[in-house]
Structure formats: structure tokens, C-alpha cells
């Protein structure tokens, strides 16, 4: 009789495959960055010494009209569900249409991850970059992009007051480019906005995104449980095989005695 018995490792692999087998319904893109120093840089001091108060006031007013994300899982602003306008890449929009978000409450030297999740039924390419407020003010094309940006979904009017210390903040630039082809001329000329979830996730000890900790915990629990169960199953099967072989040997000995 065949004696193939799965090893505990093989049983564990099968268990993990069945656990993580699912239908892919969404796409995810992300960018990872380190929070900048909260102290003013030399360039910021230069702007302040030059008396460019108008640019700072303009930026402060503009920030009142864009969405804010903070890395606090207890705050509903740690993630955002919104709609982003998108266009097909062109000379004016080489990476699609820009959207801007303010990342606040960052800790200097801390590693963070921003994820953009969207439905697979809305084909879109995303490009993400983070910039300091001073970098935006001193770079014409970034300042122009921020000036042109108006959210497809306006932020809530009653947001918590924004921090005056922009050194602990970053501006997130998200470019959305439509990535599909259809015979519908209207959809080719005017791509509809894409529904997205944007999540700001801090790293634990700058190694692992904090949101993955529960998932890893479950994987460890399932792996240990699977190993224990598979060990018991294999022991049971081995015992059954040994019992069957002993019974067969007993029958063979009895028959050989009868023949003698």
C-alpha cells in the first residue's frame, strides 16, 4: 500500500495558501519617507530674513483648503476616503493631475508610509512624492501645482486647527493618470474621478508598518496552530499505518503456519 504522508511543513504550506487565497479586488501603491527635522533649515531662515511673509500667508491659507492626515490611529484623520481628479498623461500633465495633502504630527526621523488604495475597476497610475513646505514655496512648478489644486471633495469645515509648526509637517503630492482605453469618446476626453483610500501609517521601530502588526500576529498564531495540528495528524496517520502493517504481518504469519 502507498506510504505517502505529508510532512508538517507541507501541511502548513497548504494551510497558509488556503488562508491567503482570495479574489483581488483592489490595487495599492505607496511611498515611504522619513519625517524631516522640526527645526528651521537654512533656506527657511533665508525666506524669513527676506521678509517673504506674503508667500507664507498664501501657503497657510491654501493649507486650510486641503485634506490633512495625521499618524494617529485613534484619530479619524489617519486615513481618508475621497475622490481624485485624473487625466490622461500629456505635455502639461506628464504624470496625470496633481492632488495635495498635508501630513501633520510627524516625529523627526520616524519612518512613515502613505498608501493609496483604489478599485481595480478604475485603472489609474499613481505617482507620489513628499515635499517640505519651504520646498514647495521655493520651487515654481510645485507652487503652481498647489495653487491650481482644488479638491474633488472639499475637506470638512470644522477640522481641528492646523499646527503652526510646519517643520513637523510635509506636503504630499499625488498625481493620478488615467490608464485605460475605451471606444466611449466622452470617457477618453473626460476621465471620471477615481475613488481612493489614502492611509498614513507610521513604522514600528522604523522596521514595520504599524498596521501590519496584527496581521503578523495572526500569521504567527495560525502558523503555530497549524504546526501543532499537523504534528498530531501526522502522528495519528503514522500510528494507523504501523497498526495496519502489524496486522498484515500477523495475518501473513498465521497463513504461513497453516500452510506448514
mmCIF file of C-alpha atoms in Angstrom:
data_model
loop_
_atom_site.group_PDB
_atom_site.id
_atom_site.type_symbol
_atom_site.label_atom_id
_atom_site.label_comp_id
_atom_site.label_asym_id
_atom_site.label_seq_id
_atom_site.Cartn_x
_atom_site.Cartn_y
_atom_site.Cartn_z
ATOM 1 C CA UNK A 1 0.000 0.000 0.000
ATOM 2 C CA UNK A 2 1.269 3.577 -0.684
ATOM 3 C CA UNK A 3 3.061 5.201 2.213
ATOM 4 C CA UNK A 4 2.952 8.880 1.154
ATOM 5 C CA UNK A 5 2.495 11.036 4.236
ATOM 6 C CA UNK A 6 2.583 14.843 4.131
ATOM 7 C CA UNK A 7 5.187 16.409 6.362
ATOM 8 C CA UNK A 8 4.196 19.082 8.895
ATOM 9 C CA UNK A 9 5.838 21.715 6.695
ATOM 10 C CA UNK A 10 3.759 20.654 3.684
ATOM 11 C CA UNK A 11 0.560 20.761 5.699
ATOM 12 C CA UNK A 12 1.470 24.208 6.989
ATOM 13 C CA UNK A 13 2.104 25.448 3.447
ATOM 14 C CA UNK A 14 -1.303 24.186 2.332
ATOM 15 C CA UNK A 15 -2.941 25.877 5.304
ATOM 16 C CA UNK A 16 -1.265 29.211 4.590
ATOM 17 C CA UNK A 17 -2.118 29.021 0.880
ATOM 18 C CA UNK A 18 -5.782 28.406 1.666
ATOM 19 C CA UNK A 19 -5.731 31.218 4.221
ATOM 20 C CA UNK A 20 -4.380 33.849 1.866
ATOM 21 C CA UNK A 21 -6.189 32.745 -1.307
ATOM 22 C CA UNK A 22 -8.680 35.462 -2.201
ATOM 23 C CA UNK A 23 -10.008 37.434 -5.154
ATOM 24 C CA UNK A 24 -8.018 40.582 -5.907
ATOM 25 C CA UNK A 25 -10.489 43.473 -5.904
ATOM 26 C CA UNK A 26 -8.225 46.480 -5.335
ATOM 27 C CA UNK A 27 -4.831 47.975 -6.092
ATOM 28 C CA UNK A 28 -2.344 49.565 -3.713
ATOM 29 C CA UNK A 29 0.503 51.994 -4.310
ATOM 30 C CA UNK A 30 2.689 53.525 -1.618
ATOM 31 C CA UNK A 31 5.593 55.779 -0.778
ATOM 32 C CA UNK A 32 7.920 55.512 2.235
ATOM 33 C CA UNK A 33 9.697 58.515 3.734
ATOM 34 C CA UNK A 34 11.442 59.842 6.842
ATOM 35 C CA UNK A 35 9.965 62.787 8.720
ATOM 36 C CA UNK A 36 12.177 65.862 8.407
ATOM 37 C CA UNK A 37 13.691 67.841 11.232
ATOM 38 C CA UNK A 38 11.307 70.166 13.035
ATOM 39 C CA UNK A 39 13.978 72.869 13.191
ATOM 40 C CA UNK A 40 14.088 75.563 10.551
ATOM 41 C CA UNK A 41 16.504 74.951 7.687
ATOM 42 C CA UNK A 42 18.909 77.488 6.254
ATOM 43 C CA UNK A 43 16.612 78.021 3.288
ATOM 44 C CA UNK A 44 13.654 78.704 5.600
ATOM 45 C CA UNK A 45 15.750 81.241 7.512
ATOM 46 C CA UNK A 46 16.670 82.890 4.215
ATOM 47 C CA UNK A 47 12.999 83.225 3.268
ATOM 48 C CA UNK A 48 12.127 84.636 6.679
ATOM 49 C CA UNK A 49 15.029 87.101 6.606
ATOM 50 C CA UNK A 50 13.990 88.216 3.132
ATOM 51 C CA UNK A 51 10.620 89.163 4.585
ATOM 52 C CA UNK A 52 8.596 86.939 2.261
ATOM 53 C CA UNK A 53 5.609 86.974 4.591
ATOM 54 C CA UNK A 54 3.142 87.041 1.714
ATOM 55 C CA UNK A 55 4.231 83.607 0.460
ATOM 56 C CA UNK A 56 3.910 82.117 3.933
ATOM 57 C CA UNK A 57 0.449 83.646 4.371
ATOM 58 C CA UNK A 58 -0.593 82.288 0.987
ATOM 59 C CA UNK A 59 0.601 78.810 1.933
ATOM 60 C CA UNK A 60 -1.181 78.956 5.282
ATOM 61 C CA UNK A 61 -4.443 79.953 3.584
ATOM 62 C CA UNK A 62 -4.036 77.258 0.950
ATOM 63 C CA UNK A 63 -3.499 74.591 3.618
ATOM 64 C CA UNK A 64 -6.918 75.442 5.032
ATOM 65 C CA UNK A 65 -8.462 74.061 1.842
ATOM 66 C CA UNK A 66 -6.728 70.707 1.521
ATOM 67 C CA UNK A 67 -7.147 67.483 3.441
ATOM 68 C CA UNK A 68 -4.954 66.710 6.452
ATOM 69 C CA UNK A 69 -3.598 63.317 7.517
ATOM 70 C CA UNK A 70 -2.025 62.573 10.908
ATOM 71 C CA UNK A 71 -0.313 59.321 12.045
ATOM 72 C CA UNK A 72 -2.651 58.663 14.964
ATOM 73 C CA UNK A 73 -4.802 55.506 14.584
ATOM 74 C CA UNK A 74 -7.240 56.819 17.193
ATOM 75 C CA UNK A 75 -7.971 59.876 15.038
ATOM 76 C CA UNK A 76 -10.232 59.581 12.002
ATOM 77 C CA UNK A 77 -7.741 61.719 10.060
ATOM 78 C CA UNK A 78 -5.199 58.881 9.926
ATOM 79 C CA UNK A 79 -6.965 57.752 6.751
ATOM 80 C CA UNK A 80 -9.064 59.477 4.154
ATOM 81 C CA UNK A 81 -11.673 58.241 1.686
ATOM 82 C CA UNK A 82 -12.047 60.708 -1.140
ATOM 83 C CA UNK A 83 -12.117 61.164 -4.912
ATOM 84 C CA UNK A 84 -9.197 62.341 -7.011
ATOM 85 C CA UNK A 85 -9.474 64.002 -10.383
ATOM 86 C CA UNK A 86 -7.400 62.299 -13.073
ATOM 87 C CA UNK A 87 -6.411 62.940 -16.664
ATOM 88 C CA UNK A 88 -4.506 61.105 -19.356
ATOM 89 C CA UNK A 89 -0.780 61.955 -19.414
ATOM 90 C CA UNK A 90 0.046 64.947 -21.610
ATOM 91 C CA UNK A 91 2.711 67.622 -22.001
ATOM 92 C CA UNK A 92 1.016 69.716 -19.312
ATOM 93 C CA UNK A 93 0.303 66.725 -17.072
ATOM 94 C CA UNK A 94 3.154 64.241 -17.696
ATOM 95 C CA UNK A 95 2.177 62.124 -14.665
ATOM 96 C CA UNK A 96 -1.508 62.982 -14.512
ATOM 97 C CA UNK A 97 -3.376 65.516 -12.419
ATOM 98 C CA UNK A 98 -1.945 66.533 -9.062
ATOM 99 C CA UNK A 99 -3.660 66.402 -5.704
ATOM 100 C CA UNK A 100 -2.153 67.745 -2.472
ATOM 101 C CA UNK A 101 -2.444 66.661 1.148
ATOM 102 C CA UNK A 102 -0.943 67.928 4.388
ATOM 103 C CA UNK A 103 0.816 65.377 6.603
ATOM 104 C CA UNK A 104 0.948 66.702 10.167
ATOM 105 C CA UNK A 105 2.079 65.490 13.574
ATOM 106 C CA UNK A 106 5.184 63.749 12.208
ATOM 107 C CA UNK A 107 8.047 62.763 14.510
ATOM 108 C CA UNK A 108 11.543 63.747 13.375
ATOM 109 C CA UNK A 109 13.473 60.754 11.993
ATOM 110 C CA UNK A 110 10.428 58.488 12.105
ATOM 111 C CA UNK A 111 9.739 56.352 9.053
ATOM 112 C CA UNK A 112 6.232 56.575 7.571
ATOM 113 C CA UNK A 113 4.285 55.019 4.745
ATOM 114 C CA UNK A 114 1.463 56.549 2.731
ATOM 115 C CA UNK A 115 -0.728 54.073 0.865
ATOM 116 C CA UNK A 116 -3.235 54.806 -1.875
ATOM 117 C CA UNK A 117 -5.862 52.112 -2.420
ATOM 118 C CA UNK A 118 -8.295 52.126 -5.313
ATOM 119 C CA UNK A 119 -10.645 49.736 -7.078
ATOM 120 C CA UNK A 120 -9.236 47.569 -9.857
ATOM 121 C CA UNK A 121 -12.262 48.599 -11.946
ATOM 122 C CA UNK A 122 -10.845 52.163 -12.121
ATOM 123 C CA UNK A 123 -7.478 51.726 -13.899
ATOM 124 C CA UNK A 124 -5.157 54.502 -12.722
ATOM 125 C CA UNK A 125 -1.439 55.088 -12.331
ATOM 126 C CA UNK A 126 -0.370 56.970 -9.199
ATOM 127 C CA UNK A 127 2.863 58.845 -8.522
ATOM 128 C CA UNK A 128 3.561 60.124 -5.000
ATOM 129 C CA UNK A 129 6.179 62.489 -3.606
ATOM 130 C CA UNK A 130 6.593 64.328 -0.314
ATOM 131 C CA UNK A 131 7.879 67.889 -0.021
ATOM 132 C CA UNK A 132 8.618 70.269 2.812
ATOM 133 C CA UNK A 133 6.516 73.464 2.831
ATOM 134 C CA UNK A 134 9.637 75.511 2.094
ATOM 135 C CA UNK A 135 10.486 73.309 -0.882
ATOM 136 C CA UNK A 136 7.032 73.946 -2.317
ATOM 137 C CA UNK A 137 7.330 77.713 -1.791
ATOM 138 C CA UNK A 138 10.760 77.885 -3.459
ATOM 139 C CA UNK A 139 10.015 75.590 -6.418
ATOM 140 C CA UNK A 140 7.870 77.332 -9.051
ATOM 141 C CA UNK A 141 6.281 74.249 -10.617
ATOM 142 C CA UNK A 142 5.343 72.826 -7.194
ATOM 143 C CA UNK A 143 3.905 76.145 -6.031
ATOM 144 C CA UNK A 144 1.976 76.432 -9.287
ATOM 145 C CA UNK A 145 0.600 72.906 -8.948
ATOM 146 C CA UNK A 146 -0.538 73.586 -5.375
ATOM 147 C CA UNK A 147 -2.092 76.876 -6.454
ATOM 148 C CA UNK A 148 -4.131 75.136 -9.178
ATOM 149 C CA UNK A 149 -5.309 72.314 -6.912
ATOM 150 C CA UNK A 150 -8.903 72.239 -5.752
ATOM 151 C CA UNK A 151 -10.088 69.001 -4.064
ATOM 152 C CA UNK A 152 -12.787 66.996 -5.840
ATOM 153 C CA UNK A 153 -14.260 66.514 -2.357
ATOM 154 C CA UNK A 154 -13.827 69.519 -0.069
ATOM 155 C CA UNK A 155 -12.433 68.983 3.431
ATOM 156 C CA UNK A 156 -14.815 69.315 6.363
ATOM 157 C CA UNK A 157 -15.107 72.898 7.522
ATOM 158 C CA UNK A 158 -14.780 72.022 11.213
ATOM 159 C CA UNK A 159 -11.339 70.452 11.181
ATOM 160 C CA UNK A 160 -9.046 70.622 14.169
ATOM 161 C CA UNK A 161 -6.827 73.696 13.957
ATOM 162 C CA UNK A 162 -3.659 73.027 11.999
ATOM 163 C CA UNK A 163 -0.272 73.204 13.644
ATOM 164 C CA UNK A 164 1.671 76.422 13.216
ATOM 165 C CA UNK A 165 4.927 74.461 13.222
ATOM 166 C CA UNK A 166 5.166 73.390 9.609
ATOM 167 C CA UNK A 167 8.638 71.952 10.264
ATOM 168 C CA UNK A 168 6.984 68.779 11.612
ATOM 169 C CA UNK A 169 4.780 68.559 8.543
ATOM 170 C CA UNK A 170 5.117 67.540 4.920
ATOM 171 C CA UNK A 171 3.074 68.117 1.814
ATOM 172 C CA UNK A 172 2.120 65.002 -0.129
ATOM 173 C CA UNK A 173 1.791 65.329 -3.898
ATOM 174 C CA UNK A 174 -0.295 62.588 -5.525
ATOM 175 C CA UNK A 175 -0.501 62.509 -9.329
ATOM 176 C CA UNK A 176 -3.314 60.441 -10.843
ATOM 177 C CA UNK A 177 -3.131 59.388 -14.505
ATOM 178 C CA UNK A 178 -5.957 57.517 -16.196
ATOM 179 C CA UNK A 179 -4.782 54.180 -17.569
ATOM 180 C CA UNK A 180 -7.457 52.686 -19.814
ATOM 181 C CA UNK A 181 -8.804 52.706 -23.363
ATOM 182 C CA UNK A 182 -12.433 52.686 -24.399
ATOM 183 C CA UNK A 183 -14.477 53.393 -27.514
ATOM 184 C CA UNK A 184 -16.504 55.872 -25.448
ATOM 185 C CA UNK A 185 -15.187 59.234 -26.659
ATOM 186 C CA UNK A 186 -16.567 61.065 -23.622
ATOM 187 C CA UNK A 187 -14.639 58.839 -21.199
ATOM 188 C CA UNK A 188 -11.476 59.291 -23.226
ATOM 189 C CA UNK A 189 -11.816 63.087 -23.137
ATOM 190 C CA UNK A 190 -13.014 63.399 -19.545
ATOM 191 C CA UNK A 191 -11.929 60.522 -17.266
ATOM 192 C CA UNK A 192 -14.161 60.358 -14.184
ATOM 193 C CA UNK A 193 -12.611 60.883 -10.727
ATOM 194 C CA UNK A 194 -11.174 57.803 -9.050
ATOM 195 C CA UNK A 195 -12.313 56.710 -5.575
ATOM 196 C CA UNK A 196 -9.363 56.192 -3.250
ATOM 197 C CA UNK A 197 -8.437 55.472 0.342
ATOM 198 C CA UNK A 198 -5.304 57.308 1.498
ATOM 199 C CA UNK A 199 -3.663 55.972 4.668
ATOM 200 C CA UNK A 200 -0.794 57.440 6.686
ATOM 201 C CA UNK A 201 0.918 54.620 8.573
ATOM 202 C CA UNK A 202 3.921 55.039 10.919
ATOM 203 C CA UNK A 203 6.591 52.348 11.133
ATOM 204 C CA UNK A 204 7.175 50.454 14.359
ATOM 205 C CA UNK A 205 10.859 50.890 15.305
ATOM 206 C CA UNK A 206 11.330 52.126 11.711
ATOM 207 C CA UNK A 207 11.124 48.495 10.549
ATOM 208 C CA UNK A 208 7.492 47.504 10.103
ATOM 209 C CA UNK A 209 4.280 49.448 9.348
ATOM 210 C CA UNK A 210 2.199 49.531 12.498
ATOM 211 C CA UNK A 211 -0.941 48.399 10.688
ATOM 212 C CA UNK A 212 0.796 45.107 9.789
ATOM 213 C CA UNK A 213 1.460 44.123 13.405
ATOM 214 C CA UNK A 214 -1.998 42.494 13.971
ATOM 215 C CA UNK A 215 -1.682 40.662 10.636
ATOM 216 C CA UNK A 216 1.737 39.282 11.537
ATOM 217 C CA UNK A 217 0.381 38.282 14.942
ATOM 218 C CA UNK A 218 -2.412 36.307 13.280
ATOM 219 C CA UNK A 219 0.067 34.673 10.897
ATOM 220 C CA UNK A 220 2.222 33.569 13.825
ATOM 221 C CA UNK A 221 -0.827 32.201 15.684
ATOM 222 C CA UNK A 222 -2.058 30.343 12.590
ATOM 223 C CA UNK A 223 1.440 29.009 11.852
ATOM 224 C CA UNK A 224 1.894 27.673 15.398
ATOM 225 C CA UNK A 225 -1.626 26.213 15.471
ATOM 226 C CA UNK A 226 -1.114 24.661 12.034
ATOM 227 C CA UNK A 227 2.186 23.128 13.090
ATOM 228 C CA UNK A 228 0.651 21.614 16.243
ATOM 229 C CA UNK A 229 -2.389 20.275 14.381
ATOM 230 C CA UNK A 230 -0.300 18.887 11.526
ATOM 231 C CA UNK A 231 2.024 17.193 14.011
ATOM 232 C CA UNK A 232 -0.923 15.461 15.663
ATOM 233 C CA UNK A 233 -2.404 14.467 12.292
ATOM 234 C CA UNK A 234 0.893 13.025 11.075
ATOM 235 C CA UNK A 235 1.374 11.119 14.338
ATOM 236 C CA UNK A 236 -2.129 9.680 14.007
ATOM 237 C CA UNK A 237 -1.568 8.658 10.367
ATOM 238 C CA UNK A 238 1.790 7.086 11.165
ATOM 239 C CA UNK A 239 0.153 5.140 14.012
ATOM 240 C CA UNK A 240 -2.568 3.894 11.680
ATOM 241 C CA UNK A 241 -0.015 2.797 9.082
ATOM 242 C CA UNK A 242 2.066 0.969 11.685
ATOM 243 C CA UNK A 243 -1.052 -0.758 13.060
ATOM 244 C CA UNK A 244 -2.075 -1.817 9.547
ATOM 245 C CA UNK A 245 1.398 -3.200 8.830
ATOM 246 C CA UNK A 246 1.455 -5.131 12.110
ATOM 247 C CA UNK A 247 -1.981 -6.570 11.377
ATOM 248 C CA UNK A 248 -0.876 -7.565 7.867
ATOM 249 C CA UNK A 249 2.259 -9.228 9.212
ATOM 250 C CA UNK A 250 0.140 -11.115 11.760
ATOM 251 C CA UNK A 251 -2.192 -12.392 9.048
ATOM 252 C CA UNK A 252 0.758 -13.465 6.881
ATOM 253 C CA UNK A 253 2.332 -15.376 9.790
ATOM 254 C CA UNK A 254 -0.956 -17.152 10.514
ATOM 255 C CA UNK A 255 -1.392 -18.166 6.882
ATOM 256 C CA UNK A 256 2.192 -19.432 6.645
ATOM 257 C CA UNK A 257 1.680 -21.571 9.789
ATOM 258 C CA UNK A 258 -1.450 -23.070 8.259
ATOM 259 C CA UNK A 259 0.409 -23.937 5.070
ATOM 260 C CA UNK A 260 3.109 -25.747 7.099
#
